[in-house]
Amino acid sequence: MDGSDQRQYPLGMEAGVHKVVAPPRQSTVDKLKGKMKETFFPDDPFRSFKGQPARQKWLLAVKYLFPILDWAPRYSFSLFKSDLVSGLTIASLAIPQGISYAKLASLPPIIGLYSSFVPPLVYAAFGSSRDLAVGPVSIASLIMGAMLRQAVNPSTDPFLFLQLAFTSTFFAGMVQASLGILRLGFIIDFLSKATLVGFMAGAAIIVSLQQLKGLLGISHFTTEMGIVPVMSSVFHTTDEWSWQTILMGICFLAFLLLTRHLSMKKPKLFWVSAGAPLASVIISTLVVFLFKAQKHRISVIGQLKCGLNRPSWDKLLFDGTYLGTTMKTGLITGIISLTEGVAVGRTFASLKGYQVDGNKEMMAIGLMNVVGSCTSCYVTTGAFSRSAVNHNAGCKTPMSNVVMAMTVMVTLLLLMPLFAYTPNVVLAAIIIVAVIGLIDIQAAYHIYKMDKVDFLVCMAW
């Protein structure tokens, strides 16, 4: 072999070893099928079905649709003890939050408790997250109330407003379930971090300002959401301010903020912050009852009827006059609440080292909202605050949601008369402390350092 024909190969290598064979030609249809499978079925959900007998395939299919059948047969008393503690802990948070968030959505307080009873039971059967604690959330409550108030005044026509809320919840559930069934969960990823941070911070500020009505004891307050109309309403009604209400509000606001700060500094004391809202409700209710404070310009919730969820499928309103409003409200609240629920579920799953199927979560959340719309509930999802408490309390399975629901059931059946003396100012304080957590200053600063355009988008919200 002469020098012109020599090739430089590593020792022991032959000339033809690394010859690359061209891939087989694919038609346009085959390429499209590959792309579709990569987009919609990246996790290959039917992988476990391959090569299985027909009976086993049916069993796997049922377990896929009902995750409770996967963990329930292995459930033990030791697991139940952990879930019992977790369920009772999140119930202490769910009861005052349910009442407060319903008022935030301009709905009767009892609807907030209904929404903490049926949806958790549905999620326990269909959900795949061990840590997610479901119920009403502040951001969805705010959006629903604000959007529906543009069409109907809840003060003058409360029944129609309630109908629109149930119908919007139905559409929200249909949107969420459809995204899961069609495996379109990747759409949620298009919501940028800057948009979410700015939107939640802006919503938190508006919500907090709206609670000045309760903190100051104002009777006539604007229904607009803008900062200027709210502040104008505050300072044009100084004659309605109640010093008794202001004093009580400042005391409980300071108490809630102090417990929140303590739990953030010492995570092992999470139960202090978790139990603070319920403690505030109990203490304030006793104060009002013993000192007849309702006669001294401190407004209270009033009588709430005992009983479980009433059927509401006959209250769903598909009339053309309001159909556009309810569909739009359902779409927006559905996407926002779904984003929060899936994000929270994935976050805590990664901390414990297990997998959460995003599309199954969407179907579970969607189904619980469809069922909820027929059982006097409004939009619910996996709440970050409740889930954090559930996680820290040592939950093991979704059974903690069942324990929480049973606790709320006992409250609905036996304890509702006790809330008649609960002051509205305490509910306002609970809402303010809850939404403060939506303002993420560090995230906004990080966005500013990384991308100035994204920061402008964040501030625009």
PDB file of N, CA, C and O in Angstrom, residues 305-364:
ATOM      1  N   LYS A 305     -77.073  28.021  57.600  1.00  0.00           N
ATOM      2  CA  LYS A 305     -77.873  26.813  57.758  1.00  0.00           C
ATOM      3  C   LYS A 305     -76.991  25.570  57.849  1.00  0.00           C
ATOM      4  O   LYS A 305     -75.984  25.451  57.151  1.00  0.00           O
ATOM      5  N   CYS A 306     -77.405  24.654  58.716  1.00  0.00           N
ATOM      6  CA  CYS A 306     -76.718  23.361  58.801  1.00  0.00           C
ATOM      7  C   CYS A 306     -77.158  22.470  57.634  1.00  0.00           C
ATOM      8  O   CYS A 306     -78.243  22.636  57.086  1.00  0.00           O
ATOM      9  N   GLY A 307     -76.313  21.520  57.282  1.00  0.00           N
ATOM     10  CA  GLY A 307     -76.668  20.565  56.223  1.00  0.00           C
ATOM     11  C   GLY A 307     -75.561  20.417  55.207  1.00  0.00           C
ATOM     12  O   GLY A 307     -74.683  21.265  55.092  1.00  0.00           O
ATOM     13  N   LEU A 308     -75.595  19.293  54.491  1.00  0.00           N
ATOM     14  CA  LEU A 308     -74.594  19.000  53.476  1.00  0.00           C
ATOM     15  C   LEU A 308     -74.960  19.651  52.150  1.00  0.00           C
ATOM     16  O   LEU A 308     -76.013  20.270  52.010  1.00  0.00           O
ATOM     17  N   ASN A 309     -74.047  19.485  51.191  1.00  0.00           N
ATOM     18  CA  ASN A 309     -74.221  20.117  49.874  1.00  0.00           C
ATOM     19  C   ASN A 309     -75.575  19.816  49.259  1.00  0.00           C
ATOM     20  O   ASN A 309     -76.026  18.660  49.236  1.00  0.00           O
ATOM     21  N   ARG A 310     -76.200  20.859  48.763  1.00  0.00           N
ATOM     22  CA  ARG A 310     -77.463  20.696  48.048  1.00  0.00           C
ATOM     23  C   ARG A 310     -77.185  20.519  46.553  1.00  0.00           C
ATOM     24  O   ARG A 310     -76.287  21.165  46.025  1.00  0.00           O
ATOM     25  N   PRO A 311     -77.951  19.663  45.864  1.00  0.00           N
ATOM     26  CA  PRO A 311     -77.750  19.515  44.408  1.00  0.00           C
ATOM     27  C   PRO A 311     -77.927  20.855  43.706  1.00  0.00           C
ATOM     28  O   PRO A 311     -78.806  21.648  44.072  1.00  0.00           O
ATOM     29  N   SER A 312     -77.092  21.114  42.720  1.00  0.00           N
ATOM     30  CA  SER A 312     -77.177  22.395  42.012  1.00  0.00           C
ATOM     31  C   SER A 312     -77.158  22.229  40.494  1.00  0.00           C
ATOM     32  O   SER A 312     -76.958  23.199  39.773  1.00  0.00           O
ATOM     33  N   TRP A 313     -77.358  20.981  40.016  1.00  0.00           N
ATOM     34  CA  TRP A 313     -77.361  20.814  38.554  1.00  0.00           C
ATOM     35  C   TRP A 313     -78.525  21.568  37.911  1.00  0.00           C
ATOM     36  O   TRP A 313     -78.439  21.951  36.739  1.00  0.00           O
ATOM     37  N   ASP A 314     -79.601  21.785  38.689  1.00  0.00           N
ATOM     38  CA  ASP A 314     -80.722  22.532  38.135  1.00  0.00           C
ATOM     39  C   ASP A 314     -80.467  24.036  38.131  1.00  0.00           C
ATOM     40  O   ASP A 314     -81.258  24.804  37.573  1.00  0.00           O
ATOM     41  N   LYS A 315     -79.348  24.468  38.740  1.00  0.00           N
ATOM     42  CA  LYS A 315     -79.004  25.890  38.768  1.00  0.00           C
ATOM     43  C   LYS A 315     -78.000  26.259  37.683  1.00  0.00           C
ATOM     44  O   LYS A 315     -77.642  27.437  37.545  1.00  0.00           O
ATOM     45  N   LEU A 316     -77.516  25.269  36.932  1.00  0.00           N
ATOM     46  CA  LEU A 316     -76.612  25.576  35.823  1.00  0.00           C
ATOM     47  C   LEU A 316     -77.390  26.332  34.755  1.00  0.00           C
ATOM     48  O   LEU A 316     -78.451  25.897  34.315  1.00  0.00           O
ATOM     49  N   LEU A 317     -76.850  27.475  34.337  1.00  0.00           N
ATOM     50  CA  LEU A 317     -77.566  28.373  33.434  1.00  0.00           C
ATOM     51  C   LEU A 317     -76.817  28.472  32.110  1.00  0.00           C
ATOM     52  O   LEU A 317     -75.704  29.002  32.048  1.00  0.00           O
ATOM     53  N   PHE A 318     -77.438  27.950  31.046  1.00  0.00           N
ATOM     54  CA  PHE A 318     -76.821  27.991  29.721  1.00  0.00           C
ATOM     55  C   PHE A 318     -77.566  28.944  28.799  1.00  0.00           C
ATOM     56  O   PHE A 318     -77.582  28.772  27.588  1.00  0.00           O
ATOM     57  N   ASP A 319     -78.166  29.949  29.389  1.00  0.00           N
ATOM     58  CA  ASP A 319     -78.899  30.965  28.633  1.00  0.00           C
ATOM     59  C   ASP A 319     -77.919  31.792  27.802  1.00  0.00           C
ATOM     60  O   ASP A 319     -76.824  32.143  28.255  1.00  0.00           O
ATOM     61  N   GLY A 320     -78.325  32.105  26.577  1.00  0.00           N
ATOM     62  CA  GLY A 320     -77.447  32.832  25.666  1.00  0.00           C
ATOM     63  C   GLY A 320     -77.017  34.187  26.181  1.00  0.00           C
ATOM     64  O   GLY A 320     -75.934  34.687  25.816  1.00  0.00           O
ATOM     65  N   THR A 321     -77.805  34.810  27.034  1.00  0.00           N
ATOM     66  CA  THR A 321     -77.479  36.144  27.547  1.00  0.00           C
ATOM     67  C   THR A 321     -76.181  36.134  28.338  1.00  0.00           C
ATOM     68  O   THR A 321     -75.379  37.076  28.251  1.00  0.00           O
ATOM     69  N   TYR A 322     -75.949  35.075  29.122  1.00  0.00           N
ATOM     70  CA  TYR A 322     -74.779  35.009  29.990  1.00  0.00           C
ATOM     71  C   TYR A 322     -73.801  33.906  29.599  1.00  0.00           C
ATOM     72  O   TYR A 322     -72.813  33.680  30.301  1.00  0.00           O
ATOM     73  N   LEU A 323     -74.069  33.208  28.489  1.00  0.00           N
ATOM     74  CA  LEU A 323     -73.228  32.078  28.114  1.00  0.00           C
ATOM     75  C   LEU A 323     -71.788  32.509  27.847  1.00  0.00           C
ATOM     76  O   LEU A 323     -70.837  31.850  28.275  1.00  0.00           O
ATOM     77  N   GLY A 324     -71.612  33.635  27.151  1.00  0.00           N
ATOM     78  CA  GLY A 324     -70.261  34.122  26.862  1.00  0.00           C
ATOM     79  C   GLY A 324     -69.491  34.452  28.126  1.00  0.00           C
ATOM     80  O   GLY A 324     -68.304  34.125  28.260  1.00  0.00           O
ATOM     81  N   THR A 325     -70.168  35.073  29.094  1.00  0.00           N
ATOM     82  CA  THR A 325     -69.519  35.434  30.360  1.00  0.00           C
ATOM     83  C   THR A 325     -69.090  34.201  31.136  1.00  0.00           C
ATOM     84  O   THR A 325     -67.954  34.126  31.640  1.00  0.00           O
ATOM     85  N   THR A 326     -69.986  33.220  31.246  1.00  0.00           N
ATOM     86  CA  THR A 326     -69.648  32.024  32.024  1.00  0.00           C
ATOM     87  C   THR A 326     -68.561  31.182  31.347  1.00  0.00           C
ATOM     88  O   THR A 326     -67.698  30.628  32.037  1.00  0.00           O
ATOM     89  N   MET A 327     -68.595  31.113  30.025  1.00  0.00           N
ATOM     90  CA  MET A 327     -67.564  30.355  29.309  1.00  0.00           C
ATOM     91  C   MET A 327     -66.200  31.028  29.464  1.00  0.00           C
ATOM     92  O   MET A 327     -65.187  30.344  29.706  1.00  0.00           O
ATOM     93  N   LYS A 328     -66.165  32.348  29.332  1.00  0.00           N
ATOM     94  CA  LYS A 328     -64.897  33.066  29.474  1.00  0.00           C
ATOM     95  C   LYS A 328     -64.369  32.960  30.897  1.00  0.00           C
ATOM     96  O   LYS A 328     -63.175  32.709  31.111  1.00  0.00           O
ATOM     97  N   THR A 329     -65.259  33.113  31.875  1.00  0.00           N
ATOM     98  CA  THR A 329     -64.852  32.997  33.274  1.00  0.00           C
ATOM     99  C   THR A 329     -64.352  31.586  33.575  1.00  0.00           C
ATOM    100  O   THR A 329     -63.338  31.402  34.254  1.00  0.00           O
ATOM    101  N   GLY A 330     -65.065  30.579  33.057  1.00  0.00           N
ATOM    102  CA  GLY A 330     -64.646  29.198  33.267  1.00  0.00           C
ATOM    103  C   GLY A 330     -63.301  28.901  32.640  1.00  0.00           C
ATOM    104  O   GLY A 330     -62.464  28.208  33.233  1.00  0.00           O
ATOM    105  N   LEU A 331     -63.070  29.421  31.428  1.00  0.00           N
ATOM    106  CA  LEU A 331     -61.792  29.187  30.742  1.00  0.00           C
ATOM    107  C   LEU A 331     -60.631  29.783  31.525  1.00  0.00           C
ATOM    108  O   LEU A 331     -59.628  29.104  31.781  1.00  0.00           O
ATOM    109  N   ILE A 332     -60.773  31.044  31.946  1.00  0.00           N
ATOM    110  CA  ILE A 332     -59.669  31.727  32.628  1.00  0.00           C
ATOM    111  C   ILE A 332     -59.426  31.144  34.013  1.00  0.00           C
ATOM    112  O   ILE A 332     -58.284  30.824  34.369  1.00  0.00           O
ATOM    113  N   THR A 333     -60.489  30.983  34.795  1.00  0.00           N
ATOM    114  CA  THR A 333     -60.303  30.421  36.139  1.00  0.00           C
ATOM    115  C   THR A 333     -59.839  28.966  36.069  1.00  0.00           C
ATOM    116  O   THR A 333     -59.056  28.511  36.909  1.00  0.00           O
ATOM    117  N   GLY A 334     -60.311  28.241  35.042  1.00  0.00           N
ATOM    118  CA  GLY A 334     -59.890  26.852  34.869  1.00  0.00           C
ATOM    119  C   GLY A 334     -58.406  26.734  34.588  1.00  0.00           C
ATOM    120  O   GLY A 334     -57.706  25.908  35.193  1.00  0.00           O
ATOM    121  N   ILE A 335     -57.884  27.559  33.668  1.00  0.00           N
ATOM    122  CA  ILE A 335     -56.468  27.505  33.315  1.00  0.00           C
ATOM    123  C   ILE A 335     -55.596  27.940  34.486  1.00  0.00           C
ATOM    124  O   ILE A 335     -54.598  27.286  34.820  1.00  0.00           O
ATOM    125  N   ILE A 336     -55.980  29.054  35.138  1.00  0.00           N
ATOM    126  CA  ILE A 336     -55.175  29.566  36.250  1.00  0.00           C
ATOM    127  C   ILE A 336     -55.139  28.567  37.411  1.00  0.00           C
ATOM    128  O   ILE A 336     -54.071  28.262  37.962  1.00  0.00           O
ATOM    129  N   SER A 337     -56.308  28.044  37.790  1.00  0.00           N
ATOM    130  CA  SER A 337     -56.345  27.100  38.909  1.00  0.00           C
ATOM    131  C   SER A 337     -55.652  25.788  38.552  1.00  0.00           C
ATOM    132  O   SER A 337     -55.011  25.157  39.403  1.00  0.00           O
ATOM    133  N   LEU A 338     -55.769  25.371  37.292  1.00  0.00           N
ATOM    134  CA  LEU A 338     -55.099  24.146  36.861  1.00  0.00           C
ATOM    135  C   LEU A 338     -53.581  24.312  36.913  1.00  0.00           C
ATOM    136  O   LEU A 338     -52.864  23.406  37.340  1.00  0.00           O
ATOM    137  N   THR A 339     -53.109  25.468  36.492  1.00  0.00           N
ATOM    138  CA  THR A 339     -51.670  25.746  36.547  1.00  0.00           C
ATOM    139  C   THR A 339     -51.153  25.656  37.965  1.00  0.00           C
ATOM    140  O   THR A 339     -50.107  25.038  38.233  1.00  0.00           O
ATOM    141  N   GLU A 340     -51.896  26.259  38.894  1.00  0.00           N
ATOM    142  CA  GLU A 340     -51.480  26.213  40.296  1.00  0.00           C
ATOM    143  C   GLU A 340     -51.505  24.784  40.825  1.00  0.00           C
ATOM    144  O   GLU A 340     -50.549  24.335  41.473  1.00  0.00           O
ATOM    145  N   GLY A 341     -52.589  24.049  40.553  1.00  0.00           N
ATOM    146  CA  GLY A 341     -52.717  22.694  41.067  1.00  0.00           C
ATOM    147  C   GLY A 341     -51.626  21.762  40.572  1.00  0.00           C
ATOM    148  O   GLY A 341     -51.011  21.024  41.359  1.00  0.00           O
ATOM    149  N   VAL A 342     -51.366  21.777  39.261  1.00  0.00           N
ATOM    150  CA  VAL A 342     -50.354  20.890  38.688  1.00  0.00           C
ATOM    151  C   VAL A 342     -48.960  21.279  39.173  1.00  0.00           C
ATOM    152  O   VAL A 342     -48.134  20.418  39.507  1.00  0.00           O
ATOM    153  N   ALA A 343     -48.693  22.588  39.230  1.00  0.00           N
ATOM    154  CA  ALA A 343     -47.374  23.049  39.688  1.00  0.00           C
ATOM    155  C   ALA A 343     -47.126  22.647  41.133  1.00  0.00           C
ATOM    156  O   ALA A 343     -46.030  22.181  41.481  1.00  0.00           O
ATOM    157  N   VAL A 344     -48.123  22.813  41.987  1.00  0.00           N
ATOM    158  CA  VAL A 344     -47.976  22.451  43.401  1.00  0.00           C
ATOM    159  C   VAL A 344     -47.777  20.945  43.546  1.00  0.00           C
ATOM    160  O   VAL A 344     -46.912  20.481  44.296  1.00  0.00           O
ATOM    161  N   GLY A 345     -48.575  20.155  42.810  1.00  0.00           N
ATOM    162  CA  GLY A 345     -48.439  18.705  42.867  1.00  0.00           C
ATOM    163  C   GLY A 345     -47.065  18.234  42.434  1.00  0.00           C
ATOM    164  O   GLY A 345     -46.453  17.371  43.085  1.00  0.00           O
ATOM    165  N   ARG A 346     -46.546  18.797  41.349  1.00  0.00           N
ATOM    166  CA  ARG A 346     -45.223  18.406  40.866  1.00  0.00           C
ATOM    167  C   ARG A 346     -44.131  18.815  41.853  1.00  0.00           C
ATOM    168  O   ARG A 346     -43.142  18.093  42.050  1.00  0.00           O
ATOM    169  N   THR A 347     -44.293  19.988  42.469  1.00  0.00           N
ATOM    170  CA  THR A 347     -43.279  20.480  43.404  1.00  0.00           C
ATOM    171  C   THR A 347     -43.106  19.535  44.582  1.00  0.00           C
ATOM    172  O   THR A 347     -41.987  19.121  44.911  1.00  0.00           O
ATOM    173  N   PHE A 348     -44.202  19.164  45.221  1.00  0.00           N
ATOM    174  CA  PHE A 348     -44.105  18.304  46.399  1.00  0.00           C
ATOM    175  C   PHE A 348     -43.772  16.861  46.018  1.00  0.00           C
ATOM    176  O   PHE A 348     -43.154  16.144  46.815  1.00  0.00           O
ATOM    177  N   ALA A 349     -44.160  16.439  44.814  1.00  0.00           N
ATOM    178  CA  ALA A 349     -43.781  15.096  44.364  1.00  0.00           C
ATOM    179  C   ALA A 349     -42.267  14.999  44.197  1.00  0.00           C
ATOM    180  O   ALA A 349     -41.647  13.986  44.545  1.00  0.00           O
ATOM    181  N   SER A 350     -41.656  16.060  43.669  1.00  0.00           N
ATOM    182  CA  SER A 350     -40.202  16.049  43.493  1.00  0.00           C
ATOM    183  C   SER A 350     -39.481  16.036  44.840  1.00  0.00           C
ATOM    184  O   SER A 350     -38.404  15.448  44.972  1.00  0.00           O
ATOM    185  N   LEU A 351     -40.077  16.653  45.866  1.00  0.00           N
ATOM    186  CA  LEU A 351     -39.461  16.658  47.189  1.00  0.00           C
ATOM    187  C   LEU A 351     -39.469  15.268  47.811  1.00  0.00           C
ATOM    188  O   LEU A 351     -38.551  14.914  48.561  1.00  0.00           O
ATOM    189  N   LYS A 352     -40.502  14.481  47.511  1.00  0.00           N
ATOM    190  CA  LYS A 352     -40.607  13.135  48.088  1.00  0.00           C
ATOM    191  C   LYS A 352     -40.127  12.044  47.137  1.00  0.00           C
ATOM    192  O   LYS A 352     -40.129  10.871  47.484  1.00  0.00           O
ATOM    193  N   GLY A 353     -39.768  12.425  45.919  1.00  0.00           N
ATOM    194  CA  GLY A 353     -39.183  11.464  45.000  1.00  0.00           C
ATOM    195  C   GLY A 353     -40.153  10.522  44.330  1.00  0.00           C
ATOM    196  O   GLY A 353     -39.820   9.357  44.089  1.00  0.00           O
ATOM    197  N   TYR A 354     -41.372  10.970  44.039  1.00  0.00           N
ATOM    198  CA  TYR A 354     -42.298  10.136  43.265  1.00  0.00           C
ATOM    199  C   TYR A 354     -42.819  10.936  42.074  1.00  0.00           C
ATOM    200  O   TYR A 354     -42.628  12.148  41.991  1.00  0.00           O
ATOM    201  N   GLN A 355     -43.457  10.245  41.145  1.00  0.00           N
ATOM    202  CA  GLN A 355     -43.901  10.863  39.902  1.00  0.00           C
ATOM    203  C   GLN A 355     -45.385  11.217  39.963  1.00  0.00           C
ATOM    204  O   GLN A 355     -46.181  10.480  40.529  1.00  0.00           O
ATOM    205  N   VAL A 356     -45.719  12.353  39.366  1.00  0.00           N
ATOM    206  CA  VAL A 356     -47.112  12.765  39.225  1.00  0.00           C
ATOM    207  C   VAL A 356     -47.415  12.905  37.736  1.00  0.00           C
ATOM    208  O   VAL A 356     -46.692  13.597  37.016  1.00  0.00           O
ATOM    209  N   ASP A 357     -48.455  12.219  37.283  1.00  0.00           N
ATOM    210  CA  ASP A 357     -48.866  12.284  35.880  1.00  0.00           C
ATOM    211  C   ASP A 357     -49.686  13.554  35.679  1.00  0.00           C
ATOM    212  O   ASP A 357     -50.808  13.675  36.166  1.00  0.00           O
ATOM    213  N   GLY A 358     -49.108  14.524  34.962  1.00  0.00           N
ATOM    214  CA  GLY A 358     -49.763  15.813  34.763  1.00  0.00           C
ATOM    215  C   GLY A 358     -51.119  15.710  34.098  1.00  0.00           C
ATOM    216  O   GLY A 358     -52.074  16.388  34.498  1.00  0.00           O
ATOM    217  N   ASN A 359     -51.239  14.847  33.107  1.00  0.00           N
ATOM    218  CA  ASN A 359     -52.507  14.717  32.389  1.00  0.00           C
ATOM    219  C   ASN A 359     -53.579  14.058  33.267  1.00  0.00           C
ATOM    220  O   ASN A 359     -54.751  14.443  33.204  1.00  0.00           O
ATOM    221  N   LYS A 360     -53.179  13.095  34.102  1.00  0.00           N
ATOM    222  CA  LYS A 360     -54.142  12.488  35.029  1.00  0.00           C
ATOM    223  C   LYS A 360     -54.586  13.504  36.075  1.00  0.00           C
ATOM    224  O   LYS A 360     -55.748  13.520  36.499  1.00  0.00           O
ATOM    225  N   GLU A 361     -53.668  14.367  36.499  1.00  0.00           N
ATOM    226  CA  GLU A 361     -54.021  15.416  37.448  1.00  0.00           C
ATOM    227  C   GLU A 361     -55.048  16.378  36.845  1.00  0.00           C
ATOM    228  O   GLU A 361     -55.986  16.817  37.515  1.00  0.00           O
ATOM    229  N   MET A 362     -54.867  16.695  35.582  1.00  0.00           N
ATOM    230  CA  MET A 362     -55.819  17.587  34.906  1.00  0.00           C
ATOM    231  C   MET A 362     -57.204  16.957  34.841  1.00  0.00           C
ATOM    232  O   MET A 362     -58.214  17.630  35.069  1.00  0.00           O
ATOM    233  N   MET A 363     -57.245  15.669  34.535  1.00  0.00           N
ATOM    234  CA  MET A 363     -58.535  14.984  34.485  1.00  0.00           C
ATOM    235  C   MET A 363     -59.179  14.940  35.865  1.00  0.00           C
ATOM    236  O   MET A 363     -60.388  15.144  36.012  1.00  0.00           O
ATOM    237  N   ALA A 364     -58.368  14.698  36.898  1.00  0.00           N
ATOM    238  CA  ALA A 364     -58.902  14.627  38.263  1.00  0.00           C
ATOM    239  C   ALA A 364     -59.438  15.979  38.719  1.00  0.00           C
ATOM    240  O   ALA A 364     -60.549  16.079  39.270  1.00  0.00           O
TER     241      ALA A 364
END
